[in-house]
Coordinates of C-alpha atoms and ligand atoms in Angstrom, one line a residue:
Chain A
M263 CA 0.0 0.0 0.0
V264 CA 1.2 3.4 -0.8
G265 CA 0.9 5.7 2.2
V266 CA 1.7 9.3 2.3
Y267 CA 2.4 11.1 5.5
G268 CA 4.8 8.3 5.4
N269 CA 4.7 5.5 2.9
D270 CA 5.0 3.1 5.8
F271 CA 1.5 1.8 6.5
T272 CA 1.8 -1.9 5.7
A273 CA 4.3 -4.5 6.7
P274 CA 5.2 -7.0 4.0
D275 CA 3.3 -9.9 5.6
E276 CA 0.1 -7.9 5.8
T277 CA -2.3 -8.0 2.8
A278 CA -3.4 -4.7 1.5
P279 CA -6.3 -5.0 -0.9
R280 CA -4.8 -5.4 -4.4
P281 CA -6.4 -3.1 -6.8
A282 CA -7.9 -4.9 -9.8
T283 CA -6.7 -3.7 -13.1
G284 CA -8.4 -3.5 -16.4
D285 CA -12.0 -2.2 -17.0
E286 CA -11.0 1.4 -16.8
P287 CA -13.4 3.8 -18.4
E288 CA -12.0 5.3 -21.7
T289 CA -12.5 8.9 -20.4
F290 CA -10.4 8.1 -17.2
R291 CA -7.5 6.7 -19.2
A292 CA -7.6 9.7 -21.5
L293 CA -7.4 12.0 -18.5
L294 CA -4.5 10.2 -17.0
E295 CA -2.6 10.1 -20.3
G296 CA -3.1 13.8 -20.8
E297 CA -1.9 14.5 -17.2
G298 CA -5.3 16.0 -16.6
R299 CA -7.0 16.1 -13.2
V300 CA -9.6 13.6 -12.3
E301 CA -12.6 15.2 -10.6
P302 CA -15.4 13.7 -8.4
R303 CA -17.9 14.0 -11.2
D304 CA -15.8 11.9 -13.6
D305 CA -16.3 8.2 -14.2
L306 CA -13.7 6.6 -11.9
P307 CA -12.7 2.9 -11.8
D308 CA -13.7 1.3 -8.5
A309 CA -10.1 0.2 -7.7
Y310 CA -8.8 3.8 -8.2
R311 CA -11.5 5.1 -5.9
R312 CA -10.8 2.5 -3.2
T313 CA -7.1 3.1 -3.3
L314 CA -7.6 6.8 -3.0
V315 CA -10.1 6.6 -0.2
R316 CA -7.7 4.3 1.7
Q317 CA -4.7 6.6 1.1
I318 CA -6.4 9.9 1.8
A319 CA -8.0 8.4 5.0
Q320 CA -4.7 7.1 6.3
H321 CA -3.2 10.5 5.5
A322 CA -6.0 12.3 7.4
H323 CA -5.6 9.9 10.3
S324 CA -1.9 10.6 10.4
E325 CA -2.6 14.3 10.7
I326 CA -4.9 14.0 13.7
I327 CA -2.8 11.3 15.5
G328 CA 0.2 13.5 14.8
M329 CA -1.4 16.2 17.0
Q330 CA -0.7 14.1 20.1
P331 CA 3.1 13.8 20.3
E332 CA 3.5 17.6 19.9
G333 CA 0.4 18.4 21.8
N334 CA 2.2 16.6 24.7
W335 CA 4.4 19.7 25.0
I336 CA 1.9 22.6 24.7
S337 CA 1.5 22.8 28.5
R338 CA 5.3 22.8 29.0
A339 CA 6.7 24.9 26.2
P340 CA 9.6 26.8 27.7
S341 CA 8.6 30.3 26.6
L342 CA 5.3 31.9 25.8
R343 CA 6.4 32.6 22.2
R344 CA 7.2 28.9 21.7
K345 CA 3.9 27.9 23.3
A346 CA 2.0 30.1 20.9
I347 CA 3.9 28.7 17.9
L348 CA 3.3 25.1 19.0
M349 CA -0.4 25.6 19.7
A350 CA -0.7 27.1 16.2
K351 CA 1.2 24.2 14.7
V352 CA -0.9 21.5 16.4
Q353 CA -4.0 23.5 15.3
D354 CA -2.7 23.4 11.7
E355 CA -2.5 19.6 11.9
A356 CA -6.2 19.5 12.9
G357 CA -6.8 21.7 9.9
H358 CA -4.9 19.3 7.6
G359 CA -7.1 16.5 9.0
L360 CA -10.2 18.5 8.1
Y361 CA -9.0 19.3 4.5
L362 CA -8.2 15.6 3.9
Y363 CA -11.3 14.1 5.4
A364 CA -13.2 16.6 3.1
A365 CA -11.2 15.4 0.1
A366 CA -12.0 11.8 1.0
E367 CA -15.7 12.7 1.3
T368 CA -15.7 13.7 -2.4
L369 CA -15.2 10.0 -3.1
G370 CA -18.5 9.1 -1.4
V371 CA -17.4 8.1 2.1
D372 CA -18.0 9.9 5.3
R373 CA -15.7 11.2 8.0
A374 CA -17.5 9.4 10.8
D375 CA -17.1 6.0 9.1
L376 CA -13.4 6.7 8.4
L377 CA -12.9 7.6 12.1
D378 CA -14.6 4.4 13.1
Q379 CA -12.2 2.5 11.0
L380 CA -9.3 4.3 12.6
H381 CA -10.6 3.6 16.1
S382 CA -11.2 0.0 15.4
G383 CA -7.7 -0.4 13.9
R384 CA -9.0 -1.3 10.4
Q385 CA -7.2 1.8 9.0
K386 CA -3.8 2.9 10.0
Y387 CA -1.8 6.1 10.5
S388 CA 1.9 6.8 10.0
S389 CA 4.1 4.9 12.4
I390 CA 6.3 7.9 13.1
F391 CA 3.6 9.1 15.6
N392 CA 4.1 6.0 17.7
Y393 CA 7.4 7.3 19.0
P394 CA 7.3 9.3 22.2
T395 CA 8.2 13.0 22.6
L396 CA 10.5 12.7 25.7
T397 CA 12.1 16.2 25.7
W398 CA 11.4 19.6 24.4
A399 CA 14.0 19.0 21.7
D400 CA 11.7 16.3 20.2
V401 CA 9.3 19.0 19.2
G402 CA 12.1 20.6 17.2
A403 CA 13.2 17.2 15.8
I404 CA 9.6 16.4 14.7
G405 CA 9.2 19.7 13.0
W406 CA 12.6 19.5 11.2
L407 CA 12.7 15.8 10.3
V408 CA 9.1 14.5 10.4
D409 CA 7.5 17.6 8.8
G410 CA 10.5 17.7 6.5
A411 CA 10.0 14.1 5.4
A412 CA 6.3 14.7 5.0
I413 CA 7.0 17.6 2.6
V414 CA 9.3 15.4 0.5
N415 CA 6.5 12.8 0.3
Q416 CA 3.7 15.3 -0.2
V417 CA 5.1 17.9 -2.7
P418 CA 4.7 15.4 -5.6
L419 CA 1.1 14.8 -4.4
C420 CA 0.3 18.4 -5.3
R421 CA 0.3 17.0 -8.9
C422 CA -1.7 13.9 -8.0
S423 CA -4.2 12.8 -10.6
Y424 CA -7.2 13.3 -8.2
G425 CA -8.1 17.0 -8.1
P426 CA -9.5 17.4 -4.6
Y427 CA -6.5 15.5 -3.1
A428 CA -4.0 17.6 -5.1
R429 CA -5.6 20.8 -4.1
A430 CA -5.7 19.8 -0.4
M431 CA -2.0 18.9 -0.6
I432 CA -1.1 22.4 -2.0
R433 CA -2.6 24.0 1.2
V434 CA -1.1 21.4 3.5
C435 CA 2.4 21.6 2.0
K436 CA 2.6 25.4 2.4
E437 CA 1.9 25.0 6.2
E438 CA 4.3 22.0 6.5
S439 CA 7.1 24.1 5.2
F440 CA 6.5 26.6 8.0
H441 CA 6.5 23.8 10.5
Q442 CA 9.8 22.5 9.1
R443 CA 11.4 25.9 9.5
Q444 CA 10.1 26.3 13.0
G445 CA 11.4 22.9 14.0
F446 CA 14.8 23.8 12.5
E447 CA 14.8 27.0 14.5
I448 CA 14.0 25.3 17.7
L449 CA 16.9 22.9 17.2
H450 CA 19.2 25.8 16.1
T451 CA 18.5 27.7 19.3
L452 CA 19.1 24.6 21.4
S453 CA 22.3 23.6 19.6
H454 CA 23.6 27.1 20.1
G455 CA 22.5 27.3 23.7
T456 CA 23.8 25.7 26.9
P457 CA 25.6 22.4 26.8
A458 CA 22.5 20.7 28.3
Q459 CA 20.3 22.2 25.5
K460 CA 22.7 21.1 22.9
A461 CA 22.8 17.6 24.3
M462 CA 19.0 17.6 24.3
A463 CA 18.9 18.5 20.6
Q464 CA 21.5 15.9 19.7
D465 CA 19.6 13.2 21.6
A466 CA 16.4 14.1 19.8
V467 CA 18.0 13.9 16.4
D468 CA 19.6 10.6 17.3
R469 CA 16.2 9.1 18.2
Y470 CA 14.2 10.6 15.3
W471 CA 16.6 10.2 12.4
W472 CA 16.0 6.5 11.5
P473 CA 12.3 6.6 12.1
S474 CA 12.1 9.6 9.8
L475 CA 13.9 7.6 7.0
M476 CA 11.3 4.8 7.6
M477 CA 8.5 7.2 6.8
F478 CA 9.3 6.7 3.1
G479 CA 8.2 3.1 3.4
P480 CA 9.9 -0.2 2.6
P481 CA 12.6 -0.4 -0.2
D482 CA 11.1 -0.4 -3.7
D483 CA 11.6 -4.2 -4.1
D484 CA 9.2 -4.7 -1.2
S485 CA 6.6 -2.2 -2.2
P486 CA 4.3 -4.3 -4.4
N487 CA 1.5 -1.7 -5.0
S488 CA 3.7 1.2 -6.0
A489 CA 3.6 0.4 -9.7
Q490 CA -0.2 0.6 -9.9
S491 CA -0.2 3.9 -8.0
M492 CA 2.4 5.2 -10.4
A493 CA 0.3 4.2 -13.3
W494 CA -2.7 6.0 -11.8
G495 CA -0.7 9.2 -11.2
I496 CA -1.2 8.9 -7.5
K497 CA 2.4 8.3 -6.8
R498 CA 5.2 10.0 -8.8
F499 CA 8.4 8.8 -7.3
S500 CA 9.6 5.6 -5.7
N501 CA 10.1 5.2 -1.9
D502 CA 13.8 4.9 -2.4
D503 CA 14.0 8.0 -4.6
L504 CA 12.1 10.1 -2.1
R505 CA 14.2 8.8 0.8
Q506 CA 17.3 9.8 -1.1
R507 CA 15.9 13.2 -1.8
F508 CA 15.2 13.7 1.9
V509 CA 18.7 12.6 2.9
D510 CA 20.2 15.0 0.3
M511 CA 18.2 17.9 1.6
T512 CA 18.8 17.1 5.3
V513 CA 22.5 16.4 5.6
P514 CA 23.6 20.0 4.8
Q515 CA 20.9 21.3 7.2
A516 CA 22.3 19.1 10.0
E517 CA 25.7 20.7 9.3
A518 CA 24.1 24.1 9.6
L519 CA 22.6 23.1 12.9
G520 CA 25.9 21.9 14.2
L521 CA 24.3 18.5 15.0
T522 CA 25.4 15.1 13.7
L523 CA 23.2 12.4 12.1
P524 CA 23.5 9.0 13.8
D525 CA 24.8 7.2 10.7
P526 CA 28.6 6.9 10.2
E527 CA 28.1 5.9 6.6
I528 CA 26.7 9.2 5.5
R529 CA 29.1 10.8 3.0
W530 CA 28.9 12.6 -0.3
N531 CA 29.2 10.4 -3.4
D532 CA 30.5 12.4 -6.3
E533 CA 29.8 9.8 -8.8
R534 CA 26.1 9.4 -7.9
G535 CA 25.7 13.1 -7.1
H536 CA 24.0 12.1 -3.9
Y537 CA 24.8 11.3 -0.3
D538 CA 25.3 7.7 0.5
F539 CA 23.8 6.5 3.8
G540 CA 23.5 3.4 5.9
E541 CA 20.9 0.7 5.5
V542 CA 17.6 1.3 7.2
D543 CA 16.6 -1.5 9.6
F544 CA 13.0 -2.1 8.5
T545 CA 12.4 -4.8 11.1
E546 CA 11.8 -2.1 13.6
L547 CA 9.3 -0.3 11.3
F548 CA 7.4 -3.5 10.7
E549 CA 7.2 -4.1 14.5
V550 CA 5.8 -0.6 15.0
I551 CA 3.3 -1.0 12.2
K552 CA 2.1 -4.3 13.8
G553 CA 1.3 -2.4 16.9
N554 CA 4.5 -3.0 19.0
G555 CA 5.9 0.5 18.9
P556 CA 6.5 2.5 22.0
C557 CA 3.3 4.5 21.9
N558 CA 0.8 2.6 19.7
A559 CA -1.5 1.8 22.5
E560 CA -1.4 5.3 24.1
R561 CA -2.1 7.1 20.8
M562 CA -5.1 4.9 20.0
A563 CA -6.4 5.1 23.6
H564 CA -6.1 8.9 23.6
R565 CA -8.0 9.2 20.3
V566 CA -10.7 6.7 21.2
R567 CA -11.2 8.4 24.6
A568 CA -11.6 11.9 23.0
H569 CA -14.1 10.4 20.6
E570 CA -16.1 8.6 23.2
D571 CA -16.0 11.4 25.7
G572 CA -17.3 13.7 23.0
A573 CA -20.2 11.5 21.9
W574 CA -22.8 13.2 24.2
V575 CA -21.7 16.6 22.8
R576 CA -22.1 15.5 19.2
E577 CA -25.5 13.9 20.0
A578 CA -26.6 17.1 21.7
A579 CA -25.6 19.2 18.6
N580 CA -27.6 16.9 16.4
A581 CA -30.6 17.0 18.6
Y582 CA -30.4 20.8 18.8
A583 CA -30.1 21.1 15.1
D584 CA -33.2 18.9 14.6
K585 CA -35.2 21.0 17.1
Q586 CA -34.1 24.2 15.3
A587 CA -35.1 22.7 11.9
A588 CA -38.5 21.6 13.4
R589 CA -39.0 25.1 14.8
A590 CA -38.1 26.7 11.5
G591 CA -40.6 24.4 9.8
A592 CA -43.3 25.2 12.2
D593 CA -42.7 28.9 11.6
V594 CA -43.0 28.5 7.9
A595 CA -46.2 26.3 8.2
Chain B
M87 CA 2.3 54.8 37.7
T88 CA 1.6 52.9 40.9
D89 CA 2.0 49.4 42.2
S90 CA -1.7 49.1 42.0
H91 CA -1.6 50.0 38.3
A92 CA 0.9 47.3 37.5
G93 CA -1.0 44.9 39.8
Y94 CA -4.3 45.6 38.0
V95 CA -2.7 44.8 34.6
L96 CA -1.0 41.8 36.0
G97 CA -4.3 40.4 37.2
L98 CA -5.8 40.7 33.7
A99 CA -2.7 39.2 32.2
D100 CA -2.8 36.2 34.5
D101 CA -6.5 35.6 33.9
A102 CA -5.7 35.3 30.1
L103 CA -2.6 33.2 30.6
I104 CA -4.1 30.7 33.0
S105 CA -7.2 30.4 30.8
A106 CA -5.0 29.8 27.7
Q107 CA -3.0 27.1 29.6
R108 CA -6.3 25.3 30.4
M109 CA -7.6 25.7 26.9
G110 CA -4.4 24.1 25.5
W111 CA -5.4 20.9 27.1
W112 CA -8.2 20.4 24.7
I113 CA -6.1 20.4 21.5
S114 CA -6.4 16.7 20.4
R115 CA -9.1 16.0 22.9
A116 CA -12.1 17.9 21.6
P117 CA -15.5 16.2 20.7
Q118 CA -14.9 16.9 17.0
L119 CA -12.1 18.1 14.8
E120 CA -13.6 21.5 14.2
E121 CA -13.7 22.1 17.9
D122 CA -10.0 21.2 18.2
V123 CA -9.4 24.1 15.8
A124 CA -11.8 26.4 17.5
L125 CA -10.5 25.9 21.0
A126 CA -6.9 26.2 19.8
N127 CA -7.9 29.6 18.3
I128 CA -9.5 30.8 21.5
G129 CA -6.5 29.6 23.5
L130 CA -4.1 31.4 21.1
D131 CA -6.1 34.6 21.3
Q132 CA -6.0 34.5 25.1
L133 CA -2.3 33.7 25.1
G134 CA -1.6 36.6 22.8
Q135 CA -3.5 38.9 25.2
A136 CA -1.6 37.5 28.1
R137 CA 1.8 38.1 26.4
T138 CA 1.1 41.8 25.7
L139 CA -0.4 42.4 29.1
L140 CA 2.4 40.7 30.9
A141 CA 5.0 42.7 29.0
H142 CA 3.0 45.9 29.9
A143 CA 2.8 44.9 33.5
G144 CA 6.5 44.3 33.5
A145 CA 7.2 47.7 32.1
L146 CA 4.9 49.4 34.6
E147 CA 6.6 47.6 37.4
G148 CA 9.9 48.9 36.2
D149 CA 12.1 46.0 37.4
G150 CA 13.0 44.8 33.9
R151 CA 10.9 41.6 34.1
S152 CA 9.9 40.2 30.7
E153 CA 6.7 38.3 29.8
D154 CA 8.5 35.0 30.3
D155 CA 10.0 36.1 33.7
L156 CA 6.5 36.9 34.9
A157 CA 5.0 33.7 33.5
Y158 CA 7.7 31.2 34.4
L159 CA 9.5 32.6 37.4
R160 CA 6.7 33.6 39.8
D161 CA 5.4 31.3 42.4
E162 CA 1.8 30.4 43.1
R163 CA 1.3 33.2 45.7
D164 CA 2.4 35.8 43.3
F165 CA -0.2 35.0 40.6
R166 CA -3.1 37.4 40.5
N167 CA -5.7 35.6 38.3
V168 CA -9.3 34.8 39.5
K169 CA -10.0 31.3 40.6
L170 CA -12.6 30.9 37.9
V171 CA -9.9 30.2 35.3
E172 CA -7.5 28.0 37.2
R173 CA -9.5 24.9 38.0
P174 CA -9.3 21.9 35.7
Q175 CA -11.7 22.0 32.8
T176 CA -11.7 18.5 31.3
D177 CA -15.5 18.4 30.9
F178 CA -16.7 20.1 27.7
A179 CA -19.8 21.6 29.4
V180 CA -17.6 23.1 32.2
T181 CA -15.3 24.5 29.5
M182 CA -18.2 26.2 27.7
A183 CA -19.9 27.4 30.9
R184 CA -16.6 29.0 32.0
L185 CA -15.9 30.4 28.6
L186 CA -19.3 32.0 28.4
V187 CA -18.8 33.8 31.7
F188 CA -15.1 34.6 31.2
A189 CA -15.4 35.8 27.6
T190 CA -18.5 37.9 28.3
W191 CA -16.7 39.5 31.2
Q192 CA -13.6 40.1 29.0
A193 CA -15.9 41.5 26.3
E194 CA -17.4 44.1 28.6
L195 CA -14.0 44.8 30.3
Y196 CA -12.1 45.3 27.0
A197 CA -14.8 47.5 25.6
A198 CA -14.5 49.7 28.6
L199 CA -10.7 49.6 28.6
A200 CA -10.5 50.5 24.9
G201 CA -11.0 54.0 26.3
S202 CA -8.5 53.7 29.1
T203 CA -6.1 56.6 29.9
D204 CA -3.4 54.0 29.9
A205 CA -2.7 54.0 26.1
T206 CA -1.1 50.6 26.0
L207 CA -3.9 49.0 27.8
A208 CA -6.4 50.8 25.5
G209 CA -4.5 49.4 22.5
V210 CA -4.5 45.8 23.8
A211 CA -8.2 46.1 24.7
G212 CA -9.2 47.6 21.4
K213 CA -7.7 44.7 19.5
A214 CA -8.9 42.0 22.0
V215 CA -12.5 43.2 21.8
K216 CA -12.9 41.6 18.4
E217 CA -11.3 38.4 19.5
V218 CA -13.5 37.9 22.6
A219 CA -16.6 38.7 20.6
Y220 CA -15.9 35.5 18.8
H221 CA -15.3 33.6 22.0
V222 CA -18.6 34.8 23.5
D223 CA -20.4 33.7 20.3
H224 CA -18.7 30.3 20.3
A225 CA -19.5 29.6 23.9
R226 CA -23.1 30.8 23.4
Q227 CA -23.7 28.5 20.5
W228 CA -22.5 25.5 22.5
V229 CA -24.4 26.5 25.7
L230 CA -27.5 26.6 23.5
R231 CA -26.8 23.3 21.9
L232 CA -26.0 21.5 25.1
G233 CA -28.7 23.2 27.2
D234 CA -31.4 22.6 24.6
G235 CA -30.0 19.4 23.1
T236 CA -30.6 16.0 24.8
D237 CA -31.7 15.3 28.3
E238 CA -28.2 14.2 29.2
S239 CA -26.6 17.3 27.7
H240 CA -29.1 19.5 29.5
R241 CA -28.3 17.9 32.8
R242 CA -24.6 18.1 32.2
M243 CA -24.7 21.7 31.0
Q244 CA -26.8 22.8 34.1
A245 CA -24.4 20.9 36.4
A246 CA -21.5 22.8 34.8
V247 CA -23.1 26.2 35.2
D248 CA -23.9 25.3 38.8
A249 CA -20.2 24.3 39.4
E250 CA -18.8 27.5 37.8
W251 CA -21.3 30.0 39.3
P252 CA -19.7 30.4 42.8
F253 CA -16.6 31.7 41.0
V254 CA -18.3 34.3 38.9
E255 CA -18.6 37.0 41.6
E256 CA -14.8 37.3 42.1
L257 CA -14.6 38.9 38.6
F258 CA -16.4 41.9 40.0
R259 CA -14.4 42.5 43.2
P260 CA -13.6 46.2 43.7
V261 CA -10.4 47.5 42.2
D262 CA -8.4 50.5 43.5
P263 CA -10.9 53.5 43.2
A264 CA -8.0 55.8 42.3
L265 CA -7.4 53.7 39.2
V266 CA -11.0 53.9 38.2
A267 CA -11.1 57.7 38.9
A268 CA -7.9 58.2 36.8
G269 CA -9.6 56.4 33.9
V270 CA -7.1 53.6 33.9
A271 CA -9.3 50.7 35.1
A272 CA -12.9 49.8 34.4
D273 CA -15.5 50.0 37.2
P274 CA -16.4 46.4 38.2
T275 CA -19.9 47.3 39.4
V276 CA -20.7 48.6 35.9
L277 CA -19.2 45.4 34.3
R278 CA -21.2 43.2 36.7
A279 CA -24.6 44.4 35.6
A280 CA -23.8 44.0 32.0
V281 CA -22.1 40.6 32.3
L282 CA -24.8 39.1 34.4
R283 CA -27.5 40.4 32.1
R284 CA -25.9 39.0 29.0
V285 CA -25.0 35.6 30.5
G286 CA -28.5 35.3 32.0
Q287 CA -30.1 35.8 28.6
V288 CA -28.0 33.0 27.1
L289 CA -28.8 30.6 29.9
D290 CA -32.5 31.5 29.6
E291 CA -32.5 30.9 25.9
A292 CA -30.7 27.6 26.5
T293 CA -33.5 26.5 28.9
L294 CA -31.0 26.6 31.8
S295 CA -31.5 28.4 35.1
V296 CA -29.2 30.8 36.8
P297 CA -28.0 29.1 40.0
D298 CA -28.9 30.5 43.3
V299 CA -25.6 29.8 45.2
A300 CA -23.3 31.7 47.5
P301 CA -20.1 33.0 46.0
A302 CA -16.9 31.1 46.7
V303 CA -14.4 32.9 48.9
A304 CA -12.5 35.2 46.6
G305 CA -8.7 35.7 46.9
G306 CA -7.1 35.1 43.5
R307 CA -6.3 38.8 43.1
D308 CA -4.4 38.5 46.4
G309 CA -2.6 35.4 45.4
L310 CA -4.8 33.1 47.5
H311 CA -5.7 30.3 45.0
T312 CA -7.2 26.9 44.9
E313 CA -4.9 23.9 45.2
H314 CA -5.1 23.4 41.5
L315 CA -3.0 26.3 40.5
G316 CA 0.2 24.9 42.0
F317 CA 0.0 21.8 39.8
L318 CA -0.7 23.9 36.7
L319 CA 2.3 26.1 37.3
A320 CA 4.5 23.1 38.2
E321 CA 3.8 21.7 34.7
M322 CA 4.0 25.0 32.9
Q323 CA 7.2 26.2 34.5
H324 CA 9.2 23.1 35.1
L325 CA 11.4 23.0 31.9
T326 CA 12.2 26.7 32.0
R327 CA 13.1 26.6 35.7
S328 CA 15.3 23.5 35.1
H329 CA 17.5 25.6 32.8
P330 CA 17.9 29.0 34.4
E331 CA 20.8 29.9 32.1
A332 CA 19.0 29.0 28.9
S333 CA 17.1 31.0 26.4
W334 CA 14.7 29.2 24.0
Ligands
FE2_174 FE1 0.2 18.2 8.7
FE2_175 FE1 3.0 19.7 10.1

C-alpha cells in the first residue's frame, strides 16, 4: 500500500487489498494520459476510488494522530512565544485533517465512518507518531525531520491525478514548510544554547533520524503496490527516490545546525551526485506497524477516549439542530 | 504609575494566561475536529492577550521583568488571576460554561478599557475586543446546543453552570478606586450588571437556570488560590526553571 504522511503503513506480511486492473473507463484513461485532473464527477474505476479513499483516509488519520506527540508539550513549552507557535502548529495539523477528510468525502465516504475505521484499527496512520516526545527538543526534531519528510512525500502529491486531493495537498504543503522551518529554528536555538540544551537537541535527532527515514516506506523491491499507483498518477516517485531526496536535503541542514546524524556511513558520493547512507533496519518499522511501537496503545487510547468522551456533545448538537429545523418548519407552516 | 496600576494589569494578564493554559489541554481531545481548531484559536487569542499584558505589567513595574520572567518565574502566591480560570476543565460543558462567563466578562471589560487613559492598555483592549466577541459567540452556540439538546446534555450543562457559578462573583471585586477615577481601570460594578444580564439571557435561551448559590471565597487577586494552580504552574514552569541559564 502506498501511504503518504509516510509510505509506511503496511508491513510485507500484511495484505493490502490489491487493486484490480483493467476495466478502466476510456475517459479516465484519456485524462491520465493527458496528465489531466480527475474530478469527483468523472467516471472513476472502482479500484482507483478505493485506493484513493484508503490513502487519503490514512493520511488524514496521520494528521490527527500527529497532534498528540507535539500536543504533549503545549503545556510545558519553555517560553510563551514557543507555546504560541506550538499551539498554532498543532492546530494546523487538525486543519490538515479537516481538508483531507473533506477530500475523502468527495469519493463518497464519510468522515464518521473513516474515524470508526481508525478507532477499530482497520485503517492505519503513520508509524512515526508511535514514537514518544520525551524532551522539548523532540518538538524541534519532529518539525525539522518529520514535517521535512512529510514535505518530500507530499510535494509530488500536489500534482496527484485526483483533483480534490491535489488541491488539499497544496494548502497542506505550504503549512508543513512553516513547520519544518520552526522545527529547525527550535533545534538551532538549542544547539547554540547551553551544553544541556545542545545535548538535548542531539539526543532528539539521534532518536528521530532513523524513524524519519522509515517514513518513506519499505525499499522499492518490497513495495508491491507502488507500480499501480504510479500508473494512476497517485504516486510519482519511488520510496527509495524520495528517501534519497530527503537525505540529500537534510544532511547540509544538519551541518548548519551543528548536529550530527547518527549514521557513520553518510558521505557525499561524487559519482552518484547524492549522499550515501547506511541501511535502514526495517524490522523495527514493521514491528511498529504491527502495533508494537513505543506509543501505539497510548495514541489509540487517547484518540478513542476523545471520541467517546465527545459522543454526548455531538448527539446534543444533532438534537439541537433537529429541534431548530423543526421550529423553522413550524414557523413556515 | 503605581503598584496598584501594575497589579491591575498583571491580574488581567494572569487571567488570560491561565485560561489559555487550560484551553491548550483540549487540543487533540475535543469532541470533534472543528472544535480542536476552535479551542486552539481561542487559547491562542488568550495567550496573545496575556503576552502583551504581561509585557506591559513588567514595564509598569519597572524591574525589567519580561513576559517570560513573569509567566515562568513567579510562584503560586504571586499569581493574580481569578479562581474561575485556574480549576481543571476537562469536561466540555464546564469549559463552555466557563468560557461563556469569562469571555462575556472580557468583552465588557475590554470594551471599557479601549477608552482607558493607559494608552497601551487601551490598545490591547481595542484589539482584543474583536477576539473575545468570537469567544462569546462560540460559547453561546455551545451552551444553547447543550442546554437545549438532549436530556443528558441539558443535565450536564446545568451541572457545569452550577459548578462555575460560585466563582463568577470574584470577577467583580472592587479595584483601587484611584485607578477607576484616573480612567485607567474599568469599574467592576458597571461590568457586573452588563455581564450578568448577557449571561442570564443566554442561559435562559438555553433553557438553563441561573444558579442560586453563595459565591466562593475570593482571593485570587491577592494570590490566594485553589490547590489546582500549583500543579498547573509546576507543569508549565518546570522546563524553564530547570535551565535557568537558557534561552529558548
Ligand atoms: Fe500536517
Ligand atoms: Fe506539520
